[in-house]
Coordinates of N, CA and C in Angstrom, one line a residue:
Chain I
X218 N 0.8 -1.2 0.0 CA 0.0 0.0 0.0 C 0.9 1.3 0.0
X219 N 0.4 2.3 -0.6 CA 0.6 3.0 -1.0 C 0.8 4.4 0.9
X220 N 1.9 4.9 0.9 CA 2.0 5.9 2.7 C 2.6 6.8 2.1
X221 N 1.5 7.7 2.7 CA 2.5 9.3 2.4 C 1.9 10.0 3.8
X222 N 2.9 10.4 4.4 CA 3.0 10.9 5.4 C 3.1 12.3 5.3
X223 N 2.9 12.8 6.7 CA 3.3 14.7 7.1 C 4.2 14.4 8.5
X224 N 4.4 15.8 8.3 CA 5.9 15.9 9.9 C 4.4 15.7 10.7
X225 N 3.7 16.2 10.6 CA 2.8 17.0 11.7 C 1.5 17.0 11.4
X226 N 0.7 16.4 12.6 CA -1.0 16.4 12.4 C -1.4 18.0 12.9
X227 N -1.0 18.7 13.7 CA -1.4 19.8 14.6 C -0.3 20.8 14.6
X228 N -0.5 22.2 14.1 CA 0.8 22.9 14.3 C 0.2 24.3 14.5
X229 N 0.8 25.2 15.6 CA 0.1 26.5 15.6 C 1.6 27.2 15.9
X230 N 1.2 28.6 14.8 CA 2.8 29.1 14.7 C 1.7 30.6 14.4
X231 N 2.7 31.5 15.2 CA 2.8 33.0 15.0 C 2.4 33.6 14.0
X232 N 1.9 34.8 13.7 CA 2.0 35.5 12.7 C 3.4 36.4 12.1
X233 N 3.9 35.6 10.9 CA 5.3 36.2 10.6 C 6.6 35.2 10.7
X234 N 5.7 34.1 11.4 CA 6.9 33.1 11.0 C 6.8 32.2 9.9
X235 N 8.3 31.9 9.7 CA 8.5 30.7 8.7 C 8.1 29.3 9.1
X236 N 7.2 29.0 8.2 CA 6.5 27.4 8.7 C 7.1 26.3 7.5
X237 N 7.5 25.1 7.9 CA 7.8 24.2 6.8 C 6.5 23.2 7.1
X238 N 6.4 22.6 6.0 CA 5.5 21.2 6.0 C 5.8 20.2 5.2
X239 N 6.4 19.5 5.8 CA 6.7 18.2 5.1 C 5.8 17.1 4.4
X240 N 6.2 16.5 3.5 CA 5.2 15.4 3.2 C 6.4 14.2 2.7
X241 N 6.3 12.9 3.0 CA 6.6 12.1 2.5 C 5.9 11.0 2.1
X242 N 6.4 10.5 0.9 CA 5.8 9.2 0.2 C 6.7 8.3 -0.1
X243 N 6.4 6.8 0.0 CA 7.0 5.6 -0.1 C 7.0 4.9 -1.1
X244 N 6.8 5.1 -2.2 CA 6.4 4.7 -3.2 C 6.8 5.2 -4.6
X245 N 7.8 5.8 -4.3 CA 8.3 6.4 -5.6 C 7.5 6.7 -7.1
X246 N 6.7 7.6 -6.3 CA 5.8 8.5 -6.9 C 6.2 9.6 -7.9
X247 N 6.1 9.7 -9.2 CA 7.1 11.0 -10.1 C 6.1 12.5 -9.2
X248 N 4.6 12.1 -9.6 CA 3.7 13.6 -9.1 C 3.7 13.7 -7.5
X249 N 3.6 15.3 -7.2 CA 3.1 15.2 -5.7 C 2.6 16.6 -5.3
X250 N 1.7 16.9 -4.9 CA 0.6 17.7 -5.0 C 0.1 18.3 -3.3
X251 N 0.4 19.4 -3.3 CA 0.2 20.4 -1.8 C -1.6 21.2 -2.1
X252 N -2.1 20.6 -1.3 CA -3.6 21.1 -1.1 C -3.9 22.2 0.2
X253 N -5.0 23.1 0.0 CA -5.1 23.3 1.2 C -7.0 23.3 1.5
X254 N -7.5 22.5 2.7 CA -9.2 22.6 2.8 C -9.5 23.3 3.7
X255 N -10.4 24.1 3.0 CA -11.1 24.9 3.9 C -12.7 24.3 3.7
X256 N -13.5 24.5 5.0 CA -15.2 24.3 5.0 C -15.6 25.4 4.0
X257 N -16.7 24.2 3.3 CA -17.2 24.8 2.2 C -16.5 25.4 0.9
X258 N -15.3 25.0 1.1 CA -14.6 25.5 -0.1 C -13.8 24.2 -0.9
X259 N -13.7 22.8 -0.2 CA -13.2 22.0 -0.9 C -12.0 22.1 -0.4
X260 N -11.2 21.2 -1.6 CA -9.7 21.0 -1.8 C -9.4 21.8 -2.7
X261 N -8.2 22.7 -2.7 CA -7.9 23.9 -4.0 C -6.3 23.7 -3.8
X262 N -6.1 23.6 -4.8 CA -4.5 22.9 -5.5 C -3.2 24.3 -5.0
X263 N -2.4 24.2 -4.3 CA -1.5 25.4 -3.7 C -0.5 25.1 -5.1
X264 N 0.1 23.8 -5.2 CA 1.4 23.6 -5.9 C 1.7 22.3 -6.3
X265 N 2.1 21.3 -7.4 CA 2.5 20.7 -7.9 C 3.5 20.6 -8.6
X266 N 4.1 19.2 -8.1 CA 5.5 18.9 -8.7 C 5.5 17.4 -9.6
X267 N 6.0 17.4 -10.6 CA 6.0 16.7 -11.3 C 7.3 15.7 -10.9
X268 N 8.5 16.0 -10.9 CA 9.5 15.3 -10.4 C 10.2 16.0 -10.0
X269 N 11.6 15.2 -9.3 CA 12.4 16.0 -8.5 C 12.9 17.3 -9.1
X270 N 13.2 18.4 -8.3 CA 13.8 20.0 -8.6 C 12.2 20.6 -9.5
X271 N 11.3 19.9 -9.8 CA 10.2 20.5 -10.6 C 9.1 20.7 -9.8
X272 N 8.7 22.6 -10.3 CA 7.5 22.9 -9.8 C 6.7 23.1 -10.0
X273 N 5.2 23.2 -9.8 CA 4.2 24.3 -11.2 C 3.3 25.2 -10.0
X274 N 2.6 26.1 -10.1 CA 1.7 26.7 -9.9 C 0.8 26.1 -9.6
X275 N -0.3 26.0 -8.6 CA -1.7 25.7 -8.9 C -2.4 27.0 -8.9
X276 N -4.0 26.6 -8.3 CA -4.6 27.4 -8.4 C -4.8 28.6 -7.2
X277 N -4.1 28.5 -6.0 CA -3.6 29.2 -4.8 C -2.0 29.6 -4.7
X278 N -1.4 29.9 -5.3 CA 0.0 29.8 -5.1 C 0.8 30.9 -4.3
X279 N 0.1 32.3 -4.0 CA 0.1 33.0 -3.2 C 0.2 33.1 -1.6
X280 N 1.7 33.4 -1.4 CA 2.2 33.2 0.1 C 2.8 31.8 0.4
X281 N 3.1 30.9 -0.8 CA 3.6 29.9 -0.3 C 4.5 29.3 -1.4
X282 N 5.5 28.6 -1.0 CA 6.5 28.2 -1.7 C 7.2 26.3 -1.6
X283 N 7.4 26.0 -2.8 CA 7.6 24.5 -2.6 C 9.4 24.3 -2.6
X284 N 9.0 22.8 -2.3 CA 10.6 22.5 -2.5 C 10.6 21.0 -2.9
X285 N 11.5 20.6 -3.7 CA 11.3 18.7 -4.1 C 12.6 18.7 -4.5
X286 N 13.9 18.3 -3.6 CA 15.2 17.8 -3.6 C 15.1 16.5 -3.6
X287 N 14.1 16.0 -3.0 CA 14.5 14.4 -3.5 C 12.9 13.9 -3.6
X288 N 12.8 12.7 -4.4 CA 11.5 12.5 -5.3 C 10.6 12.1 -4.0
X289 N 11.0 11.2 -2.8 CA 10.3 11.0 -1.8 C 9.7 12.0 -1.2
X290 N 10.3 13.3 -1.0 CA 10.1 14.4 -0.1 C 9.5 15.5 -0.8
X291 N 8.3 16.5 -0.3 CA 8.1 17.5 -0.8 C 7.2 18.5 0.1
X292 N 8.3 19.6 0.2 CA 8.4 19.9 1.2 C 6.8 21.9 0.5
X293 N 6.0 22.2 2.0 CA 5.3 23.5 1.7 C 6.0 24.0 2.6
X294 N 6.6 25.6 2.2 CA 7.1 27.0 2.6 C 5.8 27.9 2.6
X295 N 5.6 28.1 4.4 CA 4.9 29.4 4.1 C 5.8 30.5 4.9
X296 N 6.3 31.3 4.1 CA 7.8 32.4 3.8 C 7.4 33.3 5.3
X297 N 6.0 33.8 5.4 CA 5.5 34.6 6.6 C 4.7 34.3 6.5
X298 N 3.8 33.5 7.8 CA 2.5 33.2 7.7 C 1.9 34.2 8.1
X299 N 0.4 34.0 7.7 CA -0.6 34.7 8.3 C -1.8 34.3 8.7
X300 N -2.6 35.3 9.4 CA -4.1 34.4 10.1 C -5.0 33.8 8.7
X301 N -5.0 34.2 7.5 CA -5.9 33.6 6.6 C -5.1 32.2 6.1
X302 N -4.3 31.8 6.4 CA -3.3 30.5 5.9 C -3.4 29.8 6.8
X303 N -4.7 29.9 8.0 CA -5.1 28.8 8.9 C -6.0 28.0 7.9
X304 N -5.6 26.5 8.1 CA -6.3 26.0 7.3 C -5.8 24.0 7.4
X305 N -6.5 23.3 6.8 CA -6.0 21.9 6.9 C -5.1 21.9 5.9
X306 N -3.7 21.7 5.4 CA -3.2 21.2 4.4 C -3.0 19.3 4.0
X307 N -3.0 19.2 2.7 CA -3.4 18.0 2.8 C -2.1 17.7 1.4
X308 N -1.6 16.9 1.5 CA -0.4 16.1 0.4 C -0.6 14.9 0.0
X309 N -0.7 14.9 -1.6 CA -0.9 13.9 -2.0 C 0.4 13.7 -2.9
X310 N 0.1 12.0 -3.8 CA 0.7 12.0 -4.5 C 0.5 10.6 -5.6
X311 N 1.4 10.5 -6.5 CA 0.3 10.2 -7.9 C 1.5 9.3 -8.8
X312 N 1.6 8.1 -9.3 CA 2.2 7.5 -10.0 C 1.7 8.4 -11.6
X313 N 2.5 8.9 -12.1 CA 2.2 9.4 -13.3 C 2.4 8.1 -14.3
X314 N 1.6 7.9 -15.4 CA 1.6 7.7 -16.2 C 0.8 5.9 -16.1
X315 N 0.5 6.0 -15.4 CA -0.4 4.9 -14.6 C -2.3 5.4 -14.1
X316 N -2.1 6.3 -13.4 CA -3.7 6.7 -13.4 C -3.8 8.1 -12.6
X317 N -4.6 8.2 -12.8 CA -5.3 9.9 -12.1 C -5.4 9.8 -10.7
X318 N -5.2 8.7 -10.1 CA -6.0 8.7 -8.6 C -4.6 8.9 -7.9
X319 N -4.7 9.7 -6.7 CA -4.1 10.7 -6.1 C -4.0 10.0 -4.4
X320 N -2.8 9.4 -3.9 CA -3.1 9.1 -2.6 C -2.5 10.6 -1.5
X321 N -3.5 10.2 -0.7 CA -3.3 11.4 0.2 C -2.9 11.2 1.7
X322 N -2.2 12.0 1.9 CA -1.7 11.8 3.4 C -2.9 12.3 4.5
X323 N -2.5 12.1 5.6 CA -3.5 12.1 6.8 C -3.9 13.7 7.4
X324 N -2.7 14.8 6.7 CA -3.5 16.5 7.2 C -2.4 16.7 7.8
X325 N -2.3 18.1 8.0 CA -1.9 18.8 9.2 C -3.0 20.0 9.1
X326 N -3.3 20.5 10.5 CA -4.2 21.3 10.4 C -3.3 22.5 11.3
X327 N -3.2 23.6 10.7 CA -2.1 25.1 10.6 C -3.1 25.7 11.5
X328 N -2.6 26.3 12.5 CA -3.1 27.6 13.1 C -2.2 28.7 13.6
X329 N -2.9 29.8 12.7 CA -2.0 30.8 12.5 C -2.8 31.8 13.5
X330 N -2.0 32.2 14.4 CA -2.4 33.0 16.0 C -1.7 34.3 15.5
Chain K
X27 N -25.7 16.8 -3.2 CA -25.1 17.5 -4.8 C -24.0 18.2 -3.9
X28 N -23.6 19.3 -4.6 CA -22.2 20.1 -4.1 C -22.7 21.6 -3.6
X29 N -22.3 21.9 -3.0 CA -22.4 23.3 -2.7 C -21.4 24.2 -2.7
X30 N -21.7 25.5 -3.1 CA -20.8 26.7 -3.1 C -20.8 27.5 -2.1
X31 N -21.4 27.0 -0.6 CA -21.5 28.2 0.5 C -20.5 27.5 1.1
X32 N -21.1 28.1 2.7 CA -19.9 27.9 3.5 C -20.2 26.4 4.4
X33 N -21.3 25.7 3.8 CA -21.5 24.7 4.7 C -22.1 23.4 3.8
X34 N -21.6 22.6 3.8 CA -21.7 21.2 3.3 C -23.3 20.4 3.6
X35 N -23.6 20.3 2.2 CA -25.1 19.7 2.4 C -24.9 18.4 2.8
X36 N -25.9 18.0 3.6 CA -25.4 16.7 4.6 C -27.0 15.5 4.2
X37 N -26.6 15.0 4.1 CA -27.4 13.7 3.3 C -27.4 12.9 5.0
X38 N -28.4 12.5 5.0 CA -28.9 11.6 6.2 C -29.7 10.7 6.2
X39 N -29.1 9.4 6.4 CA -29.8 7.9 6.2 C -30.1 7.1 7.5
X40 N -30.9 6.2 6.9 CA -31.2 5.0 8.0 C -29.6 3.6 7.7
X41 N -29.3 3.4 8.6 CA -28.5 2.4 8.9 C -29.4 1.5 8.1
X42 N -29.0 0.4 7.1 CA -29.0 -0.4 6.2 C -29.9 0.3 4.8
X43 N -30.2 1.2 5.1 CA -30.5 2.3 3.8 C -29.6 2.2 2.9
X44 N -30.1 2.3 1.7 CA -28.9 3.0 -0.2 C -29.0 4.1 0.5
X45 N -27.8 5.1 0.0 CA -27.3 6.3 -0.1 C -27.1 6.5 -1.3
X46 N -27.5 7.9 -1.4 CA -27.0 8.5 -3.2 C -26.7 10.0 -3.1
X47 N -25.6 10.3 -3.4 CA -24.6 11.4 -3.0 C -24.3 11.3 -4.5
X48 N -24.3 13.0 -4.9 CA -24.8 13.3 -5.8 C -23.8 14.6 -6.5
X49 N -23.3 14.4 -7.4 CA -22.1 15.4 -8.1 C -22.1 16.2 -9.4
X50 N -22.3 17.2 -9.2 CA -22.4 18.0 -11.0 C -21.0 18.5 -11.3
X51 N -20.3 18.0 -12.3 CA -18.8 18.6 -12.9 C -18.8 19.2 -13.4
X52 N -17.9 20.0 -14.3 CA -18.3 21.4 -14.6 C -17.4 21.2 -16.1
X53 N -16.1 20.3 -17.0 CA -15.8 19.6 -17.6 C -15.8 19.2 -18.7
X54 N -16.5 19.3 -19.9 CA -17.4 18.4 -20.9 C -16.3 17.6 -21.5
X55 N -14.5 17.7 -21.5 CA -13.7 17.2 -21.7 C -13.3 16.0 -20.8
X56 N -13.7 16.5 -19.5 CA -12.8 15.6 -18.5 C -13.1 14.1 -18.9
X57 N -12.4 13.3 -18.8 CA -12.3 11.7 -19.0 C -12.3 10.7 -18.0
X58 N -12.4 11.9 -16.7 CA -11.8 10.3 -15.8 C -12.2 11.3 -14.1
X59 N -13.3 9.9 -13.6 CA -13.4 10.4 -12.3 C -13.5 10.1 -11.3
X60 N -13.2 10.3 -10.2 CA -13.0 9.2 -9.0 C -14.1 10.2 -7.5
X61 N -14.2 9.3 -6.8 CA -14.8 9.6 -5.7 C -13.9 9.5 -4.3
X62 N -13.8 10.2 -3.4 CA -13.5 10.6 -2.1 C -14.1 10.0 -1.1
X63 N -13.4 9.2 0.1 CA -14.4 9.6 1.2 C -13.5 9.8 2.4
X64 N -13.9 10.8 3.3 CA -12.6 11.9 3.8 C -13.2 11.2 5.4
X65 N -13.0 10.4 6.3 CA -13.7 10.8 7.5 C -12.9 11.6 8.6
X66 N -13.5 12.3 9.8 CA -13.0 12.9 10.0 C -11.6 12.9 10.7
X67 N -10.3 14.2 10.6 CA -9.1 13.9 11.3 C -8.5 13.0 10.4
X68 N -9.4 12.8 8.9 CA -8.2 11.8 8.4 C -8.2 12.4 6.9
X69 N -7.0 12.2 6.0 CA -6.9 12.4 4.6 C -7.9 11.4 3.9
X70 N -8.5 12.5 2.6 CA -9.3 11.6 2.1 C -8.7 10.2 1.0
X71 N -9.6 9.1 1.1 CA -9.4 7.9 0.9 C -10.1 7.6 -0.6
X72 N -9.5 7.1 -1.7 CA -9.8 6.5 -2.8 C -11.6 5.6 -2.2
X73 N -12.5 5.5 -3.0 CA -13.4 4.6 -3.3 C -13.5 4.1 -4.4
X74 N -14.1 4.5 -5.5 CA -13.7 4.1 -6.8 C -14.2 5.0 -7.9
X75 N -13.6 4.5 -9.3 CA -13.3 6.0 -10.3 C -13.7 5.1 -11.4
X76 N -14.1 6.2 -12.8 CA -15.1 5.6 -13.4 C -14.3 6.9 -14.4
X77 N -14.2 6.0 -15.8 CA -13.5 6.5 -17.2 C -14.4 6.8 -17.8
X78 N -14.6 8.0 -19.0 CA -15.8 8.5 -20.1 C -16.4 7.8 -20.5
X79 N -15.7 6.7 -20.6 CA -16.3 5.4 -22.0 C -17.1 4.6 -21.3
X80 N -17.5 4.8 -19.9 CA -18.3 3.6 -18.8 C -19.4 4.9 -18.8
X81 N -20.9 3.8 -18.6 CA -21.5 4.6 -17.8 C -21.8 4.0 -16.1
X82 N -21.3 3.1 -15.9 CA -21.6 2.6 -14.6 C -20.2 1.7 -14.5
X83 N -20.0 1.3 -13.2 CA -18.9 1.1 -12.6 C -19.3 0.4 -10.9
X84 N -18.6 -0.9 -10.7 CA -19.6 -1.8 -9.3 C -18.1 -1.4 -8.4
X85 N -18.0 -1.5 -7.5 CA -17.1 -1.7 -6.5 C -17.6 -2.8 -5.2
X86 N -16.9 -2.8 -4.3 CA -18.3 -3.8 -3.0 C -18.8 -3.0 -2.4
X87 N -20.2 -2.5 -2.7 CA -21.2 -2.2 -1.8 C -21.3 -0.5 -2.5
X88 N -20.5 -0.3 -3.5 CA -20.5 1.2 -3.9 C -20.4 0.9 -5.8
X89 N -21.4 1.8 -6.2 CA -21.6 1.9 -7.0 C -21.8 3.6 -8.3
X90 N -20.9 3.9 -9.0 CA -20.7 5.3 -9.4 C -21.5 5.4 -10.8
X91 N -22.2 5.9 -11.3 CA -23.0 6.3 -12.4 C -22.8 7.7 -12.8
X92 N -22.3 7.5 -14.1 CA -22.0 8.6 -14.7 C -23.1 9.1 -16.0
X93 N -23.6 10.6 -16.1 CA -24.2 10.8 -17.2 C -23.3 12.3 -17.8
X94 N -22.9 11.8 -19.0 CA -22.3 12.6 -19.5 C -23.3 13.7 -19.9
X95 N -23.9 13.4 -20.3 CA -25.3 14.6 -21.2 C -25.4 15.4 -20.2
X96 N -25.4 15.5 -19.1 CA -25.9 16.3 -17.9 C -24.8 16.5 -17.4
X97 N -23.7 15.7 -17.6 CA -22.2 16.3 -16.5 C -22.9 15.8 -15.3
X98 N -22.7 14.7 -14.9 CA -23.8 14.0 -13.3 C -23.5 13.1 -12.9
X99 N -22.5 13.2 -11.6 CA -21.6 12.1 -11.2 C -22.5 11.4 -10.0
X100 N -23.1 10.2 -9.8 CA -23.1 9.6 -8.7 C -22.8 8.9 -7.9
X101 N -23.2 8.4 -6.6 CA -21.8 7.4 -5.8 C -23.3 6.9 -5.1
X102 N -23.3 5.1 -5.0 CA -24.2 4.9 -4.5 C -23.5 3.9 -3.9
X103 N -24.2 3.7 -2.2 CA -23.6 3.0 -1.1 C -24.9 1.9 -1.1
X104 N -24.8 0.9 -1.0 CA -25.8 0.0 -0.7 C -25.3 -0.2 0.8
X105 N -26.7 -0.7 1.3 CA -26.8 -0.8 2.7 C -25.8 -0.2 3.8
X106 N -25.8 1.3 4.0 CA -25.2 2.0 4.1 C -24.7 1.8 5.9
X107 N -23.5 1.7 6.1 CA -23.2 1.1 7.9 C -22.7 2.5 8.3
X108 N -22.6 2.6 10.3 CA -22.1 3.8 10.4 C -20.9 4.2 10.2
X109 N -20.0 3.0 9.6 CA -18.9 3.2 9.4 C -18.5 4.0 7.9
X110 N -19.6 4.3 7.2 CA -19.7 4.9 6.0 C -20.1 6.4 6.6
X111 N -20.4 6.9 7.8 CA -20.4 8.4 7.9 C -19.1 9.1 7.5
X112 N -19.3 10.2 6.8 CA -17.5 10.4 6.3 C -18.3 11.9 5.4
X113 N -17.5 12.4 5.0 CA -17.6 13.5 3.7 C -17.1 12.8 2.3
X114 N -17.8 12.7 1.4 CA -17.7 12.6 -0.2 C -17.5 13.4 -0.8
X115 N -16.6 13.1 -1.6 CA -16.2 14.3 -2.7 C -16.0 13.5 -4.0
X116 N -16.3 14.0 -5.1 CA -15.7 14.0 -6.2 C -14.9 14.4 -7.3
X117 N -14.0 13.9 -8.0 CA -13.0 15.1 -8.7 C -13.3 14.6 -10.0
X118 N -12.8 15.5 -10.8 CA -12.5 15.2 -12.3 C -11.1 15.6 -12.7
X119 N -10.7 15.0 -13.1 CA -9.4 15.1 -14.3 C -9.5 16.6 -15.1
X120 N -8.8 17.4 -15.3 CA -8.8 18.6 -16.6 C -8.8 18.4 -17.9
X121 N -8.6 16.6 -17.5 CA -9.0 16.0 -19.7 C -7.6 16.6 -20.4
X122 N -6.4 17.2 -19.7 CA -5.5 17.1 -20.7 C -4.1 16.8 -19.8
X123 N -2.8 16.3 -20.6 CA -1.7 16.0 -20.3 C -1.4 15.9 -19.0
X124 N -1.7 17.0 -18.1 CA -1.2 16.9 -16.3 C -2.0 16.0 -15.8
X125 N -3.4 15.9 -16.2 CA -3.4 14.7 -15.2 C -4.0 15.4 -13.7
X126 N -4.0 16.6 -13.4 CA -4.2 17.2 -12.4 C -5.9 16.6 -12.0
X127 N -6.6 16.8 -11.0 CA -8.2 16.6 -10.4 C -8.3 17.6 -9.8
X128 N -9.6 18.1 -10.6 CA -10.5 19.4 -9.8 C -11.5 18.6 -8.8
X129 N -11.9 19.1 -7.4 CA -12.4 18.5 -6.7 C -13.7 19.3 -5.8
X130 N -15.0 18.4 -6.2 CA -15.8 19.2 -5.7 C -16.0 19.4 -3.7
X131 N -16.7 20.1 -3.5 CA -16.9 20.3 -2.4 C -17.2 19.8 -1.2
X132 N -18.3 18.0 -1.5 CA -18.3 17.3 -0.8 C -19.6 17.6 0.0
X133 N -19.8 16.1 0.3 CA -21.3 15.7 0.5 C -20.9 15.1 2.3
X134 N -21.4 15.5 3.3 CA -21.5 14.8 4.2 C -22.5 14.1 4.8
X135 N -22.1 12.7 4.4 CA -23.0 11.3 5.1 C -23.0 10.9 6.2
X136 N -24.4 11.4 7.0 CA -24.8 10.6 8.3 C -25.6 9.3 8.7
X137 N -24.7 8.6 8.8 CA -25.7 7.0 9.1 C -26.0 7.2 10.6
X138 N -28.0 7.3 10.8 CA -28.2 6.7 11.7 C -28.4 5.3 12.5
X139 N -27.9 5.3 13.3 CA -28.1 3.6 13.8 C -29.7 3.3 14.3

């Protein structure tokens, strides 16, 4: 079976600090995909990486920054957080070239004080 | 179905009741779709996913019907236990190269006992 993991289920950090969020996957996955959920708003795509050192844009990409040094790890930067970047983040990730379906890790839910 | 506010329409059954959770996509390209079920405190979990060229699709105890004409995804639970309370979602594919899933907003299922 397919485990992708986070550092962190629960994290509450400052306004103005630098937050990391890790995600790992076991599975030697090429895709890997940084979400963030909010109530009533769904899942909306922050950032996507195709493979290692590669990144793309999604549809939120504003205030946060990726990183993918190695194909297992893929790490979310939020550079200065703020109170609206409280939210659940959620990491998935995706055997490219095999199917669309997206396994996801268990959350971390961000509170920004 | 899906909602665009700030609160998740919540479908509510009898313990051994069908459930039918109910999805409108927005897509006329997309090819490929899978269903969600998120329970709470956990990342959401694969159920099962359903290609353009199908209009129905069986899994155990869940079944997904698709109508293209209408863009109209559905996820049907036979004999629905409380271990199926959870939030549903469905995604679609963008129908080109990335492979990426837009994901709707999610349906929350209450099984009464």
């Amino acid at each position: 079976d397919v485990k992708v993991t986070q550092s962190s289920r629960y994290l509450v950090k400052r306004t103005g600090e630098k937050v990391f969020l890790e995600c790992v996957q076991d599975m030697d996955h090429e895709n890997m995909f940084w979400y963030r959920q909010d109530p009533g708003l769904g899942l909306r795509l922050i950032y996507f990486s195709y493979d290692v050192k590669m990144k793309e844009k999604g549809d939120i990409p504003e205030g946060y920054s990726v990183s993918r040094e190695k194909k297992e790890r893929f790490s979310l930067i939020l550079e200065s957080a703020s109170t609206n970047q409280t939210s659940m983040y959620l990491c998935a990730s995706r055997l490219a070239q095999r199917s669309y379906e997206q396994y996801f890790g268990p959350g971390t839910r961000l509170t920004v004080t | 179905g899906e909602s665009v506010g700030l609160h998740l329409p919540t479908l509510s059954v009898q313990e051994g009741d069908n459930s039918i959770i109910n999805c409108a996509y927005s897509n006329s390209a997309s090819d490929y779709f899978i269903w969600y079920k998120q329970e709470s405190g956990k990342g959401p979990q694969f159920i099962i996913d359903i290609r353009s060229n199908m209009d129905k699709r069986q899994g155990q105890r869940v079944t997904v019907l698709l109508n293209k004409t209408v863009k109209h995804l559905s996820l049907q639970i036979a004999a629905t236990q409380p271990g199926d309370s959870a939030v549903y979602f469905c995604a679609e594919n963008y129908g080109g190269s990335q492979g990426n899933l837009i994901f709707g907003k999610g349906t929350k299922l209450s099984v009464k006992p």
